[in-house]
């Protein structure tokens, strides 16, 4: 097996492994309710 083919295989395996690693990460976050003070003039419109 040539050296360039071996390097290509190692890069492909690392890339595919990284994709599976990133795909398996849990990135969901619970929504956070934010309360904001509103001026009374804005409520009249």
JSON list of N, CA, C and O in Angstrom, two decimals:
[
{"chain": "A", "resi": 1, "resn": "UNK", "atom": "N", "xyz": [0.86, -1.17, 0.00]},
{"chain": "A", "resi": 1, "resn": "UNK", "atom": "CA", "xyz": [0.00, 0.00, 0.00]},
{"chain": "A", "resi": 1, "resn": "UNK", "atom": "C", "xyz": [0.90, 1.23, 0.00]},
{"chain": "A", "resi": 1, "resn": "UNK", "atom": "O", "xyz": [1.84, 1.33, 0.78]},
{"chain": "A", "resi": 2, "resn": "UNK", "atom": "N", "xyz": [0.58, 2.19, -0.87]},
{"chain": "A", "resi": 2, "resn": "UNK", "atom": "CA", "xyz": [1.44, 3.37, -0.95]},
{"chain": "A", "resi": 2, "resn": "UNK", "atom": "C", "xyz": [1.19, 4.29, 0.24]},
{"chain": "A", "resi": 2, "resn": "UNK", "atom": "O", "xyz": [0.16, 4.24, 0.90]},
{"chain": "A", "resi": 3, "resn": "UNK", "atom": "N", "xyz": [2.16, 5.12, 0.49]},
{"chain": "A", "resi": 3, "resn": "UNK", "atom": "CA", "xyz": [2.09, 6.02, 1.64]},
{"chain": "A", "resi": 3, "resn": "UNK", "atom": "C", "xyz": [0.95, 7.03, 1.49]},
{"chain": "A", "resi": 3, "resn": "UNK", "atom": "O", "xyz": [0.25, 7.33, 2.45]},
{"chain": "A", "resi": 4, "resn": "UNK", "atom": "N", "xyz": [0.74, 7.55, 0.27]},
{"chain": "A", "resi": 4, "resn": "UNK", "atom": "CA", "xyz": [-0.33, 8.55, 0.07]},
{"chain": "A", "resi": 4, "resn": "UNK", "atom": "C", "xyz": [-1.71, 7.93, 0.29]},
{"chain": "A", "resi": 4, "resn": "UNK", "atom": "O", "xyz": [-2.60, 8.56, 0.84]},
{"chain": "A", "resi": 5, "resn": "UNK", "atom": "N", "xyz": [-1.87, 6.67, -0.11]},
{"chain": "A", "resi": 5, "resn": "UNK", "atom": "CA", "xyz": [-3.14, 5.99, 0.10]},
{"chain": "A", "resi": 5, "resn": "UNK", "atom": "C", "xyz": [-3.37, 5.75, 1.59]},
{"chain": "A", "resi": 5, "resn": "UNK", "atom": "O", "xyz": [-4.49, 5.90, 2.09]},
{"chain": "A", "resi": 6, "resn": "UNK", "atom": "N", "xyz": [-2.34, 5.42, 2.31]},
{"chain": "A", "resi": 6, "resn": "UNK", "atom": "CA", "xyz": [-2.45, 5.21, 3.75]},
{"chain": "A", "resi": 6, "resn": "UNK", "atom": "C", "xyz": [-2.81, 6.51, 4.46]},
{"chain": "A", "resi": 6, "resn": "UNK", "atom": "O", "xyz": [-3.67, 6.53, 5.34]},
{"chain": "A", "resi": 7, "resn": "UNK", "atom": "N", "xyz": [-2.18, 7.61, 4.06]},
{"chain": "A", "resi": 7, "resn": "UNK", "atom": "CA", "xyz": [-2.50, 8.91, 4.65]},
{"chain": "A", "resi": 7, "resn": "UNK", "atom": "C", "xyz": [-3.94, 9.29, 4.35]},
{"chain": "A", "resi": 7, "resn": "UNK", "atom": "O", "xyz": [-4.68, 9.79, 5.21]},
{"chain": "A", "resi": 8, "resn": "UNK", "atom": "N", "xyz": [-4.39, 9.04, 3.13]},
{"chain": "A", "resi": 8, "resn": "UNK", "atom": "CA", "xyz": [-5.76, 9.35, 2.75]},
{"chain": "A", "resi": 8, "resn": "UNK", "atom": "C", "xyz": [-6.75, 8.54, 3.58]},
{"chain": "A", "resi": 8, "resn": "UNK", "atom": "O", "xyz": [-7.76, 9.07, 4.05]},
{"chain": "A", "resi": 9, "resn": "UNK", "atom": "N", "xyz": [-6.46, 7.27, 3.80]},
{"chain": "A", "resi": 9, "resn": "UNK", "atom": "CA", "xyz": [-7.34, 6.44, 4.63]},
{"chain": "A", "resi": 9, "resn": "UNK", "atom": "C", "xyz": [-7.39, 6.93, 6.07]},
{"chain": "A", "resi": 9, "resn": "UNK", "atom": "O", "xyz": [-8.46, 6.96, 6.68]},
{"chain": "A", "resi": 10, "resn": "UNK", "atom": "N", "xyz": [-6.26, 7.32, 6.62]},
{"chain": "A", "resi": 10, "resn": "UNK", "atom": "CA", "xyz": [-6.23, 7.83, 8.00]},
{"chain": "A", "resi": 10, "resn": "UNK", "atom": "C", "xyz": [-7.04, 9.12, 8.10]},
{"chain": "A", "resi": 10, "resn": "UNK", "atom": "O", "xyz": [-7.82, 9.30, 9.05]},
{"chain": "A", "resi": 11, "resn": "UNK", "atom": "N", "xyz": [-6.91, 10.00, 7.13]},
{"chain": "A", "resi": 11, "resn": "UNK", "atom": "CA", "xyz": [-7.67, 11.26, 7.14]},
{"chain": "A", "resi": 11, "resn": "UNK", "atom": "C", "xyz": [-9.16, 10.98, 7.01]},
{"chain": "A", "resi": 11, "resn": "UNK", "atom": "O", "xyz": [-9.98, 11.58, 7.72]},
{"chain": "A", "resi": 12, "resn": "UNK", "atom": "N", "xyz": [-9.54, 10.06, 6.15]},
{"chain": "A", "resi": 12, "resn": "UNK", "atom": "CA", "xyz": [-10.96, 9.72, 5.99]},
{"chain": "A", "resi": 12, "resn": "UNK", "atom": "C", "xyz": [-11.54, 9.11, 7.26]},
{"chain": "A", "resi": 12, "resn": "UNK", "atom": "O", "xyz": [-12.65, 9.45, 7.67]},
{"chain": "A", "resi": 13, "resn": "UNK", "atom": "N", "xyz": [-10.80, 8.23, 7.89]},
{"chain": "A", "resi": 13, "resn": "UNK", "atom": "CA", "xyz": [-11.29, 7.62, 9.14]},
{"chain": "A", "resi": 13, "resn": "UNK", "atom": "C", "xyz": [-11.43, 8.68, 10.23]},
{"chain": "A", "resi": 13, "resn": "UNK", "atom": "O", "xyz": [-12.42, 8.70, 10.97]},
{"chain": "A", "resi": 14, "resn": "UNK", "atom": "N", "xyz": [-10.48, 9.60, 10.33]},
{"chain": "A", "resi": 14, "resn": "UNK", "atom": "CA", "xyz": [-10.56, 10.66, 11.32]},
{"chain": "A", "resi": 14, "resn": "UNK", "atom": "C", "xyz": [-11.74, 11.59, 11.03]},
{"chain": "A", "resi": 14, "resn": "UNK", "atom": "O", "xyz": [-12.46, 12.01, 11.95]},
{"chain": "A", "resi": 15, "resn": "UNK", "atom": "N", "xyz": [-11.97, 11.89, 9.76]},
{"chain": "A", "resi": 15, "resn": "UNK", "atom": "CA", "xyz": [-13.07, 12.77, 9.38]},
{"chain": "A", "resi": 15, "resn": "UNK", "atom": "C", "xyz": [-14.42, 12.12, 9.68]},
{"chain": "A", "resi": 15, "resn": "UNK", "atom": "O", "xyz": [-15.31, 12.76, 10.26]},
{"chain": "A", "resi": 16, "resn": "UNK", "atom": "N", "xyz": [-14.56, 10.86, 9.32]},
{"chain": "A", "resi": 16, "resn": "UNK", "atom": "CA", "xyz": [-15.82, 10.15, 9.59]},
{"chain": "A", "resi": 16, "resn": "UNK", "atom": "C", "xyz": [-16.04, 9.99, 11.10]},
{"chain": "A", "resi": 16, "resn": "UNK", "atom": "O", "xyz": [-17.15, 10.16, 11.60]},
{"chain": "A", "resi": 17, "resn": "UNK", "atom": "N", "xyz": [-14.99, 9.70, 11.83]},
{"chain": "A", "resi": 17, "resn": "UNK", "atom": "CA", "xyz": [-15.11, 9.60, 13.29]},
{"chain": "A", "resi": 17, "resn": "UNK", "atom": "C", "xyz": [-15.50, 10.92, 13.91]},
{"chain": "A", "resi": 17, "resn": "UNK", "atom": "O", "xyz": [-16.32, 10.97, 14.84]},
{"chain": "A", "resi": 18, "resn": "UNK", "atom": "N", "xyz": [-14.93, 12.01, 13.42]},
{"chain": "A", "resi": 18, "resn": "UNK", "atom": "CA", "xyz": [-15.30, 13.34, 13.92]},
{"chain": "A", "resi": 18, "resn": "UNK", "atom": "C", "xyz": [-16.74, 13.68, 13.62]},
{"chain": "A", "resi": 18, "resn": "UNK", "atom": "O", "xyz": [-17.43, 14.30, 14.44]},
{"chain": "A", "resi": 19, "resn": "UNK", "atom": "N", "xyz": [-17.22, 13.28, 12.45]},
{"chain": "A", "resi": 19, "resn": "UNK", "atom": "CA", "xyz": [-18.63, 13.54, 12.11]},
{"chain": "A", "resi": 19, "resn": "UNK", "atom": "C", "xyz": [-19.56, 12.77, 13.04]},
{"chain": "A", "resi": 19, "resn": "UNK", "atom": "O", "xyz": [-20.56, 13.31, 13.50]},
{"chain": "A", "resi": 20, "resn": "UNK", "atom": "N", "xyz": [-19.23, 11.51, 13.34]},
{"chain": "A", "resi": 20, "resn": "UNK", "atom": "CA", "xyz": [-20.06, 10.75, 14.27]},
{"chain": "A", "resi": 20, "resn": "UNK", "atom": "C", "xyz": [-19.99, 11.34, 15.68]},
{"chain": "A", "resi": 20, "resn": "UNK", "atom": "O", "xyz": [-20.98, 11.37, 16.40]},
{"chain": "A", "resi": 21, "resn": "UNK", "atom": "N", "xyz": [-18.83, 11.82, 16.07]},
{"chain": "A", "resi": 21, "resn": "UNK", "atom": "CA", "xyz": [-18.69, 12.42, 17.39]},
{"chain": "A", "resi": 21, "resn": "UNK", "atom": "C", "xyz": [-19.54, 13.68, 17.51]},
{"chain": "A", "resi": 21, "resn": "UNK", "atom": "O", "xyz": [-20.25, 13.88, 18.50]},
{"chain": "A", "resi": 22, "resn": "UNK", "atom": "N", "xyz": [-19.50, 14.53, 16.49]},
{"chain": "A", "resi": 22, "resn": "UNK", "atom": "CA", "xyz": [-20.30, 15.75, 16.52]},
{"chain": "A", "resi": 22, "resn": "UNK", "atom": "C", "xyz": [-21.79, 15.46, 16.39]},
{"chain": "A", "resi": 22, "resn": "UNK", "atom": "O", "xyz": [-22.62, 16.16, 16.97]},
{"chain": "A", "resi": 23, "resn": "UNK", "atom": "N", "xyz": [-22.15, 14.45, 15.64]},
{"chain": "A", "resi": 23, "resn": "UNK", "atom": "CA", "xyz": [-23.57, 14.11, 15.47]},
{"chain": "A", "resi": 23, "resn": "UNK", "atom": "C", "xyz": [-24.16, 13.56, 16.76]},
{"chain": "A", "resi": 23, "resn": "UNK", "atom": "O", "xyz": [-25.36, 13.72, 17.01]},
{"chain": "A", "resi": 24, "resn": "UNK", "atom": "N", "xyz": [-23.35, 12.95, 17.59]},
{"chain": "A", "resi": 24, "resn": "UNK", "atom": "CA", "xyz": [-23.85, 12.35, 18.82]},
{"chain": "A", "resi": 24, "resn": "UNK", "atom": "C", "xyz": [-23.94, 13.31, 19.98]},
{"chain": "A", "resi": 24, "resn": "UNK", "atom": "O", "xyz": [-24.49, 12.96, 21.03]},
{"chain": "A", "resi": 25, "resn": "UNK", "atom": "N", "xyz": [-23.43, 14.51, 19.81]},
{"chain": "A", "resi": 25, "resn": "UNK", "atom": "CA", "xyz": [-23.47, 15.48, 20.91]},
{"chain": "A", "resi": 25, "resn": "UNK", "atom": "C", "xyz": [-24.88, 15.98, 21.13]},
{"chain": "A", "resi": 25, "resn": "UNK", "atom": "O", "xyz": [-25.62, 16.23, 20.19]},
{"chain": "A", "resi": 26, "resn": "UNK", "atom": "N", "xyz": [-25.25, 16.16, 22.37]},
{"chain": "A", "resi": 26, "resn": "UNK", "atom": "CA", "xyz": [-26.57, 16.71, 22.71]},
{"chain": "A", "resi": 26, "resn": "UNK", "atom": "C", "xyz": [-26.45, 18.22, 22.80]},
{"chain": "A", "resi": 26, "resn": "UNK", "atom": "O", "xyz": [-25.75, 18.76, 23.67]},
{"chain": "A", "resi": 27, "resn": "UNK", "atom": "N", "xyz": [-27.14, 18.91, 21.90]},
{"chain": "A", "resi": 27, "resn": "UNK", "atom": "CA", "xyz": [-27.03, 20.38, 21.87]},
{"chain": "A", "resi": 27, "resn": "UNK", "atom": "C", "xyz": [-28.34, 21.05, 22.21]},
{"chain": "A", "resi": 27, "resn": "UNK", "atom": "O", "xyz": [-28.45, 22.27, 22.11]},
{"chain": "A", "resi": 28, "resn": "UNK", "atom": "N", "xyz": [-29.37, 20.29, 22.61]},
{"chain": "A", "resi": 28, "resn": "UNK", "atom": "CA", "xyz": [-30.65, 20.90, 22.94]},
{"chain": "A", "resi": 28, "resn": "UNK", "atom": "C", "xyz": [-30.55, 21.62, 24.27]},
{"chain": "A", "resi": 28, "resn": "UNK", "atom": "O", "xyz": [-29.94, 21.14, 25.22]},
{"chain": "A", "resi": 29, "resn": "UNK", "atom": "N", "xyz": [-31.17, 22.79, 24.31]},
{"chain": "A", "resi": 29, "resn": "UNK", "atom": "CA", "xyz": [-31.22, 23.57, 25.56]},
{"chain": "A", "resi": 29, "resn": "UNK", "atom": "C", "xyz": [-32.66, 23.88, 25.87]},
{"chain": "A", "resi": 29, "resn": "UNK", "atom": "O", "xyz": [-33.47, 24.11, 24.97]},
{"chain": "A", "resi": 30, "resn": "UNK", "atom": "N", "xyz": [-32.98, 23.90, 27.14]},
{"chain": "A", "resi": 30, "resn": "UNK", "atom": "CA", "xyz": [-34.34, 24.23, 27.56]},
{"chain": "A", "resi": 30, "resn": "UNK", "atom": "C", "xyz": [-34.59, 25.72, 27.32]},
{"chain": "A", "resi": 30, "resn": "UNK", "atom": "O", "xyz": [-33.71, 26.55, 27.55]},
{"chain": "A", "resi": 31, "resn": "UNK", "atom": "N", "xyz": [-35.80, 26.07, 26.84]},
{"chain": "A", "resi": 31, "resn": "UNK", "atom": "CA", "xyz": [-36.10, 27.49, 26.64]},
{"chain": "A", "resi": 31, "resn": "UNK", "atom": "C", "xyz": [-36.14, 28.22, 27.98]},
{"chain": "A", "resi": 31, "resn": "UNK", "atom": "O", "xyz": [-36.57, 27.68, 28.99]},
{"chain": "A", "resi": 32, "resn": "UNK", "atom": "N", "xyz": [-35.67, 29.45, 27.95]},
{"chain": "A", "resi": 32, "resn": "UNK", "atom": "CA", "xyz": [-35.62, 30.27, 29.16]},
{"chain": "A", "resi": 32, "resn": "UNK", "atom": "C", "xyz": [-36.57, 31.45, 28.97]},
{"chain": "A", "resi": 32, "resn": "UNK", "atom": "O", "xyz": [-36.51, 32.16, 27.97]},
{"chain": "A", "resi": 33, "resn": "UNK", "atom": "N", "xyz": [-37.48, 31.62, 29.94]},
{"chain": "A", "resi": 33, "resn": "UNK", "atom": "CA", "xyz": [-38.41, 32.73, 29.87]},
{"chain": "A", "resi": 33, "resn": "UNK", "atom": "C", "xyz": [-37.73, 33.99, 30.40]},
{"chain": "A", "resi": 33, "resn": "UNK", "atom": "O", "xyz": [-37.16, 33.98, 31.49]},
{"chain": "A", "resi": 34, "resn": "UNK", "atom": "N", "xyz": [-37.80, 35.05, 29.61]},
{"chain": "A", "resi": 34, "resn": "UNK", "atom": "CA", "xyz": [-37.18, 36.32, 30.01]},
{"chain": "A", "resi": 34, "resn": "UNK", "atom": "C", "xyz": [-38.27, 37.35, 30.17]},
{"chain": "A", "resi": 34, "resn": "UNK", "atom": "O", "xyz": [-39.07, 37.58, 29.26]},
{"chain": "A", "resi": 35, "resn": "UNK", "atom": "N", "xyz": [-38.32, 37.97, 31.34]},
{"chain": "A", "resi": 35, "resn": "UNK", "atom": "CA", "xyz": [-39.31, 39.01, 31.58]},
{"chain": "A", "resi": 35, "resn": "UNK", "atom": "C", "xyz": [-38.62, 40.36, 31.43]},
{"chain": "A", "resi": 35, "resn": "UNK", "atom": "O", "xyz": [-37.51, 40.56, 31.92]},
{"chain": "A", "resi": 36, "resn": "UNK", "atom": "N", "xyz": [-39.31, 41.27, 30.75]},
{"chain": "A", "resi": 36, "resn": "UNK", "atom": "CA", "xyz": [-38.72, 42.58, 30.47]},
{"chain": "A", "resi": 36, "resn": "UNK", "atom": "C", "xyz": [-39.73, 43.64, 30.85]},
{"chain": "A", "resi": 36, "resn": "UNK", "atom": "O", "xyz": [-40.92, 43.55, 30.51]},
{"chain": "A", "resi": 37, "resn": "UNK", "atom": "N", "xyz": [-39.25, 44.68, 31.51]},
{"chain": "A", "resi": 37, "resn": "UNK", "atom": "CA", "xyz": [-40.13, 45.80, 31.87]},
{"chain": "A", "resi": 37, "resn": "UNK", "atom": "C", "xyz": [-40.48, 46.60, 30.62]},
{"chain": "A", "resi": 37, "resn": "UNK", "atom": "O", "xyz": [-39.62, 46.87, 29.78]},
{"chain": "A", "resi": 38, "resn": "UNK", "atom": "N", "xyz": [-41.77, 46.93, 30.49]},
{"chain": "A", "resi": 38, "resn": "UNK", "atom": "CA", "xyz": [-42.25, 47.68, 29.33]},
{"chain": "A", "resi": 38, "resn": "UNK", "atom": "C", "xyz": [-42.86, 48.98, 29.83]},
{"chain": "A", "resi": 38, "resn": "UNK", "atom": "O", "xyz": [-43.64, 48.99, 30.79]},
{"chain": "A", "resi": 39, "resn": "UNK", "atom": "N", "xyz": [-42.53, 50.09, 29.17]},
{"chain": "A", "resi": 39, "resn": "UNK", "atom": "CA", "xyz": [-43.09, 51.39, 29.55]},
{"chain": "A", "resi": 39, "resn": "UNK", "atom": "C", "xyz": [-44.58, 51.40, 29.26]},
{"chain": "A", "resi": 39, "resn": "UNK", "atom": "O", "xyz": [-45.07, 50.77, 28.32]},
{"chain": "A", "resi": 40, "resn": "UNK", "atom": "N", "xyz": [-45.35, 52.13, 30.09]},
{"chain": "A", "resi": 40, "resn": "UNK", "atom": "CA", "xyz": [-46.80, 52.15, 29.95]},
{"chain": "A", "resi": 40, "resn": "UNK", "atom": "C", "xyz": [-47.24, 52.77, 28.61]},
{"chain": "A", "resi": 40, "resn": "UNK", "atom": "O", "xyz": [-48.28, 52.41, 28.07]},
{"chain": "A", "resi": 41, "resn": "UNK", "atom": "N", "xyz": [-46.47, 53.72, 28.05]},
{"chain": "A", "resi": 41, "resn": "UNK", "atom": "CA", "xyz": [-46.86, 54.32, 26.78]},
{"chain": "A", "resi": 41, "resn": "UNK", "atom": "C", "xyz": [-46.87, 53.27, 25.67]},
{"chain": "A", "resi": 41, "resn": "UNK", "atom": "O", "xyz": [-47.66, 53.35, 24.74]},
{"chain": "A", "resi": 42, "resn": "UNK", "atom": "N", "xyz": [-45.98, 52.30, 25.74]},
{"chain": "A", "resi": 42, "resn": "UNK", "atom": "CA", "xyz": [-45.93, 51.25, 24.72]},
{"chain": "A", "resi": 42, "resn": "UNK", "atom": "C", "xyz": [-47.12, 50.31, 24.80]},
{"chain": "A", "resi": 42, "resn": "UNK", "atom": "O", "xyz": [-47.52, 49.73, 23.80]},
{"chain": "A", "resi": 43, "resn": "UNK", "atom": "N", "xyz": [-47.71, 50.18, 25.97]},
{"chain": "A", "resi": 43, "resn": "UNK", "atom": "CA", "xyz": [-48.85, 49.29, 26.12]},
{"chain": "A", "resi": 43, "resn": "UNK", "atom": "C", "xyz": [-50.13, 49.90, 25.56]},
{"chain": "A", "resi": 43, "resn": "UNK", "atom": "O", "xyz": [-51.05, 49.20, 25.17]},
{"chain": "A", "resi": 44, "resn": "UNK", "atom": "N", "xyz": [-50.21, 51.25, 25.52]},
{"chain": "A", "resi": 44, "resn": "UNK", "atom": "CA", "xyz": [-51.42, 51.93, 25.04]},
{"chain": "A", "resi": 44, "resn": "UNK", "atom": "C", "xyz": [-51.59, 51.77, 23.53]},
{"chain": "A", "resi": 44, "resn": "UNK", "atom": "O", "xyz": [-52.71, 51.89, 23.02]},
{"chain": "A", "resi": 45, "resn": "UNK", "atom": "N", "xyz": [-50.54, 51.53, 22.78]},
{"chain": "A", "resi": 45, "resn": "UNK", "atom": "CA", "xyz": [-50.66, 51.46, 21.31]},
{"chain": "A", "resi": 45, "resn": "UNK", "atom": "C", "xyz": [-51.13, 50.13, 20.92]},
{"chain": "A", "resi": 45, "resn": "UNK", "atom": "O", "xyz": [-50.95, 49.19, 20.65]}
]
